[in-house]
Amino acid sequence: MKKIVVEVGSTCTKIDSYDGKNIKHVKTVPIEFKRNYKKDNKLGNSDVEKLINLVNSIDEEDVFVCGTSIFRQIDGKEKEEFLSKFKNETGRKFNIISQEDENIYTVKGATKHVKEALVFVGGGGSTEISYFNFGIKDMKNNKFGVMDILNVFPDLSNDIATTSLDTVMDYIRERIEIPNVKTDIMILAGGGHEFFARESGIRYKKNTLFDDPNENIMMDIKTRIEDTRKYYTQISLDEIRKRVDEPAWWNATRAMCAFVLVVAEKIGAKYIIPTDISMIYGII
């Protein structure tokens, strides 16, 4: 019997499966809960219905559904009504995961084969950053993410950005909390970073720092900086969106790239390891 984990974020909902041996990503479905929440200061009915229909389409008995970011903000009557509606219409419990637990689950999955690293967990409405050295030694949880950046700099989702990378990085620097450490390795987790690297045109090579089947690729910081600048000024988002299954997912990728460089700069990272590791790796 498969176990299915549905991770509902502020912008994307990720579905992964576990067959007792291997974790497999099934699909990512954009549901922009946070952006639409701001319109009426409540969860959008169409977003909730889309989520319910998505969960009801899963033909497996063992399904764990969890929500992060925006779902931590709702409370009182709205929270009660949402949880009740979800349970009544899907027959399943919706588990709201704290920011700290989200970070811990993801870090567990990303550090099985490394002694020391900085783990960056980026999302639509939150950003978790942990220094790992034979365990989590420092953790900074930020209550803003790529959708907050995209709301300020909407042109980042255009074919070619008009706002400069330096401007976006300055904005993030003024607001983000990062562990005050220096370490060579920065692991990108939370889902989609390896997928981004392979599809965006940025350069990467085989991970030679340690052996982990879920952390296959890496790039040095010089390459990452050069290619991020190119991603802002030369690489066409429209061309990428034409060839992928979920084009809307790419809208916030330039914002995510800026987050990565701000954190890498602060910790003096020499190597970036992009992964598709998400909470399921720690939950399992």
XYZ file of C-alpha atoms in Angstrom:
284
model
C 0.000 0.000 0.000
C 1.304 3.436 -0.901
C 1.453 6.360 1.485
C 0.625 9.686 -0.129
C 1.687 13.018 1.353
C -0.079 16.156 0.143
C 1.817 19.283 1.205
C -0.297 22.412 0.740
C 1.725 25.616 0.632
C 0.951 29.263 0.012
C 1.493 28.951 -3.724
C 1.946 25.305 -4.687
C 0.542 21.983 -3.532
C 2.998 19.086 -3.789
C 1.953 15.435 -3.955
C 4.518 12.720 -3.186
C 4.236 8.976 -2.723
C 6.133 6.413 -0.652
C 6.001 2.696 -1.476
C 7.924 1.465 1.556
C 11.301 1.904 -0.125
C 11.320 4.964 -2.333
C 9.817 8.447 -2.326
C 8.528 9.672 -5.660
C 7.242 13.108 -6.570
C 3.855 12.734 -8.240
C 3.057 16.309 -9.239
C 2.981 19.954 -8.205
C -0.250 21.898 -8.599
C -0.260 25.707 -8.308
C -2.996 26.949 -5.944
C -2.210 30.533 -4.979
C -3.756 30.618 -1.507
C -1.625 33.498 -0.208
C -2.034 35.820 -3.184
C -5.798 35.310 -3.237
C -6.057 35.542 0.570
C -4.912 39.149 0.375
C -7.858 40.091 -1.843
C -10.548 39.451 0.807
C -8.425 38.656 3.872
C -9.687 35.083 3.848
C -9.115 31.811 2.011
C -10.602 31.941 -1.472
C -13.563 29.611 -2.009
C -12.302 28.573 -5.431
C -8.871 27.730 -3.983
C -10.418 25.592 -1.259
C -12.622 23.800 -3.789
C -9.626 23.164 -6.056
C -7.739 21.630 -3.136
C -10.688 19.465 -2.102
C -11.161 18.205 -5.674
C -7.441 17.468 -5.920
C -7.427 15.430 -2.691
C -10.590 13.584 -3.710
C -8.904 12.583 -6.971
C -6.279 10.561 -5.064
C -7.228 6.892 -5.189
C -5.238 5.683 -2.185
C -6.294 4.883 1.371
C -3.255 6.187 3.262
C -3.149 9.927 2.555
C -1.587 12.507 4.872
C -2.597 16.084 4.078
C -0.717 18.967 5.663
C -0.679 22.717 5.274
C 2.032 25.294 5.881
C 2.547 29.059 5.726
C -0.828 30.707 5.024
C -2.708 28.039 7.008
C -0.761 29.006 10.119
C -2.234 32.509 9.829
C -5.900 31.608 9.837
C -7.573 31.246 13.228
C -10.873 31.320 15.043
C -14.030 30.781 13.040
C -12.293 30.746 9.650
C -9.919 27.997 10.729
C -12.741 25.943 12.251
C -14.928 26.294 9.144
C -12.099 25.371 6.772
C -11.013 22.289 8.733
C -14.624 21.149 9.081
C -15.401 21.653 5.376
C -12.228 19.826 4.347
C -12.987 16.880 6.649
C -16.622 16.657 5.599
C -15.900 16.778 1.854
C -12.765 14.615 1.709
C -13.091 12.340 4.736
C -9.517 13.256 5.626
C -7.905 15.398 8.323
C -6.045 18.566 7.350
C -2.921 18.899 9.512
C -1.477 22.391 10.000
C 2.295 22.110 10.414
C 4.168 24.678 12.503
C 7.008 26.574 10.841
C 9.498 24.947 13.188
C 8.251 21.421 12.418
C 8.230 22.137 8.684
C 11.863 23.113 8.935
C 12.850 20.126 11.086
C 11.135 17.610 8.771
C 12.855 19.059 5.701
C 16.286 19.357 7.302
C 16.110 15.702 8.373
C 15.611 14.663 4.780
C 18.353 16.917 3.431
C 21.174 16.067 5.852
C 21.291 12.270 5.984
C 24.710 12.147 4.317
C 26.381 15.406 5.315
C 28.024 16.475 8.572
C 27.685 20.244 8.209
C 25.635 22.497 5.951
C 23.227 25.411 5.829
C 19.768 24.194 4.772
C 17.540 26.716 2.998
C 13.818 25.897 2.834
C 12.102 28.416 0.582
C 8.373 28.718 0.056
C 5.686 31.054 -1.158
C 4.924 32.616 2.217
C 7.749 31.541 4.503
C 11.493 30.919 4.470
C 13.242 28.625 6.959
C 17.030 28.600 7.285
C 18.943 26.177 9.511
C 22.580 25.598 10.334
C 23.177 21.851 10.623
C 26.286 20.429 12.311
C 25.529 16.892 13.523
C 22.081 18.285 14.320
C 20.313 21.631 13.979
C 22.386 24.194 15.878
C 20.613 27.387 14.806
C 17.323 28.075 13.054
C 15.791 31.247 11.671
C 12.157 31.179 10.567
C 11.064 34.056 8.328
C 7.392 34.760 7.759
C 7.790 35.921 4.186
C 8.657 34.152 0.974
C 8.809 34.422 -2.784
C 5.214 35.544 -3.248
C 5.856 38.518 -0.971
C 8.782 39.478 -3.204
C 6.724 38.970 -6.349
C 4.016 41.263 -4.969
C 6.617 44.048 -4.650
C 8.392 43.293 -7.949
C 5.712 41.782 -10.233
C 7.914 42.158 -13.328
C 10.025 39.237 -12.076
C 7.402 36.949 -13.627
C 7.669 38.662 -17.027
C 9.540 37.098 -19.914
C 12.613 39.174 -18.987
C 12.798 41.003 -15.649
C 13.131 44.802 -15.577
C 13.975 45.045 -11.874
C 17.638 44.243 -11.308
C 18.856 41.291 -9.270
C 20.762 43.716 -7.011
C 17.578 45.657 -6.209
C 15.719 42.489 -5.237
C 18.646 41.250 -3.139
C 18.833 44.592 -1.300
C 15.130 44.340 -0.470
C 15.572 40.822 0.905
C 18.742 41.692 2.867
C 16.837 44.323 4.825
C 14.174 41.839 5.939
C 15.617 38.352 6.265
C 17.059 36.655 9.344
C 19.944 34.257 8.676
C 22.010 32.210 11.165
C 25.266 34.007 11.899
C 27.545 31.216 10.706
C 30.056 30.462 7.982
C 29.891 27.153 6.131
C 30.884 25.921 2.681
C 27.777 23.957 1.713
C 24.276 25.339 1.186
C 21.512 22.815 0.496
C 18.333 24.081 -1.160
C 15.237 22.181 -0.073
C 11.492 22.614 0.196
C 10.866 21.212 -3.272
C 11.630 22.099 -6.853
C 15.212 23.391 -6.702
C 16.768 20.517 -8.641
C 13.907 20.652 -11.111
C 14.561 24.381 -11.543
C 18.280 23.830 -12.120
C 17.710 21.180 -14.758
C 15.026 23.122 -16.663
C 16.169 26.741 -16.363
C 19.409 26.582 -18.301
C 21.720 27.336 -15.382
C 24.883 25.248 -15.185
C 25.394 22.369 -12.772
C 27.534 19.269 -12.356
C 27.493 16.004 -10.428
C 27.587 16.366 -6.643
C 31.121 15.324 -5.658
C 30.892 16.497 -2.027
C 28.894 13.530 -0.709
C 26.816 10.659 -2.043
C 23.035 10.924 -1.765
C 20.635 9.764 -4.518
C 18.319 12.683 -3.687
C 21.113 15.273 -3.873
C 22.637 14.528 -7.243
C 23.819 17.885 -8.546
C 25.706 20.979 -7.416
C 27.316 24.177 -8.651
C 30.014 26.460 -7.262
C 28.952 29.878 -6.015
C 30.650 31.754 -8.870
C 28.636 29.788 -11.426
C 25.408 30.283 -9.489
C 25.898 34.061 -9.309
C 26.777 34.373 -13.000
C 23.843 32.247 -14.117
C 21.361 33.996 -11.809
C 22.287 37.323 -13.392
C 21.760 35.728 -16.786
C 18.413 34.324 -15.597
C 17.255 37.872 -14.831
C 18.477 39.543 -18.015
C 18.762 36.962 -20.813
C 16.846 33.729 -20.193
C 13.257 33.810 -21.460
C 10.639 32.701 -18.934
C 8.080 32.500 -21.708
C 10.199 29.931 -23.542
C 10.494 27.822 -20.385
C 6.773 28.101 -19.625
C 5.928 26.844 -23.105
C 7.641 23.503 -22.551
C 6.696 22.643 -18.935
C 3.544 21.140 -17.450
C 2.987 23.807 -14.761
C 3.984 27.174 -16.274
C 2.631 29.241 -13.346
C 5.152 27.590 -11.012
C 7.915 29.501 -12.786
C 6.515 32.947 -11.953
C 8.343 33.206 -8.622
C 11.606 31.509 -9.599
C 13.567 34.731 -10.047
C 12.514 35.808 -6.550
C 13.696 32.455 -5.196
C 17.054 32.866 -6.936
C 17.567 36.200 -5.186
C 16.786 34.634 -1.792
C 19.386 31.935 -2.457
C 22.133 34.420 -3.280
C 21.425 36.624 -0.244
C 21.737 33.645 2.099
C 24.770 32.209 0.290
C 26.510 35.586 0.523
C 25.835 35.863 4.265
C 27.244 32.426 5.139
C 30.139 32.505 2.666
C 28.898 29.411 0.801
C 31.261 27.881 -1.740
C 28.845 25.269 -3.125
C 25.094 25.176 -3.773
C 23.259 21.835 -3.812
C 19.747 22.181 -5.282
C 17.352 19.380 -4.308
C 13.706 18.463 -4.639
C 13.645 17.300 -0.994
C 10.527 18.408 0.859
C 8.808 17.623 4.162
C 7.862 14.092 3.132
C 11.485 13.001 3.516
C 11.364 13.881 7.212
C 7.758 12.799 7.751
C 8.488 9.310 6.410
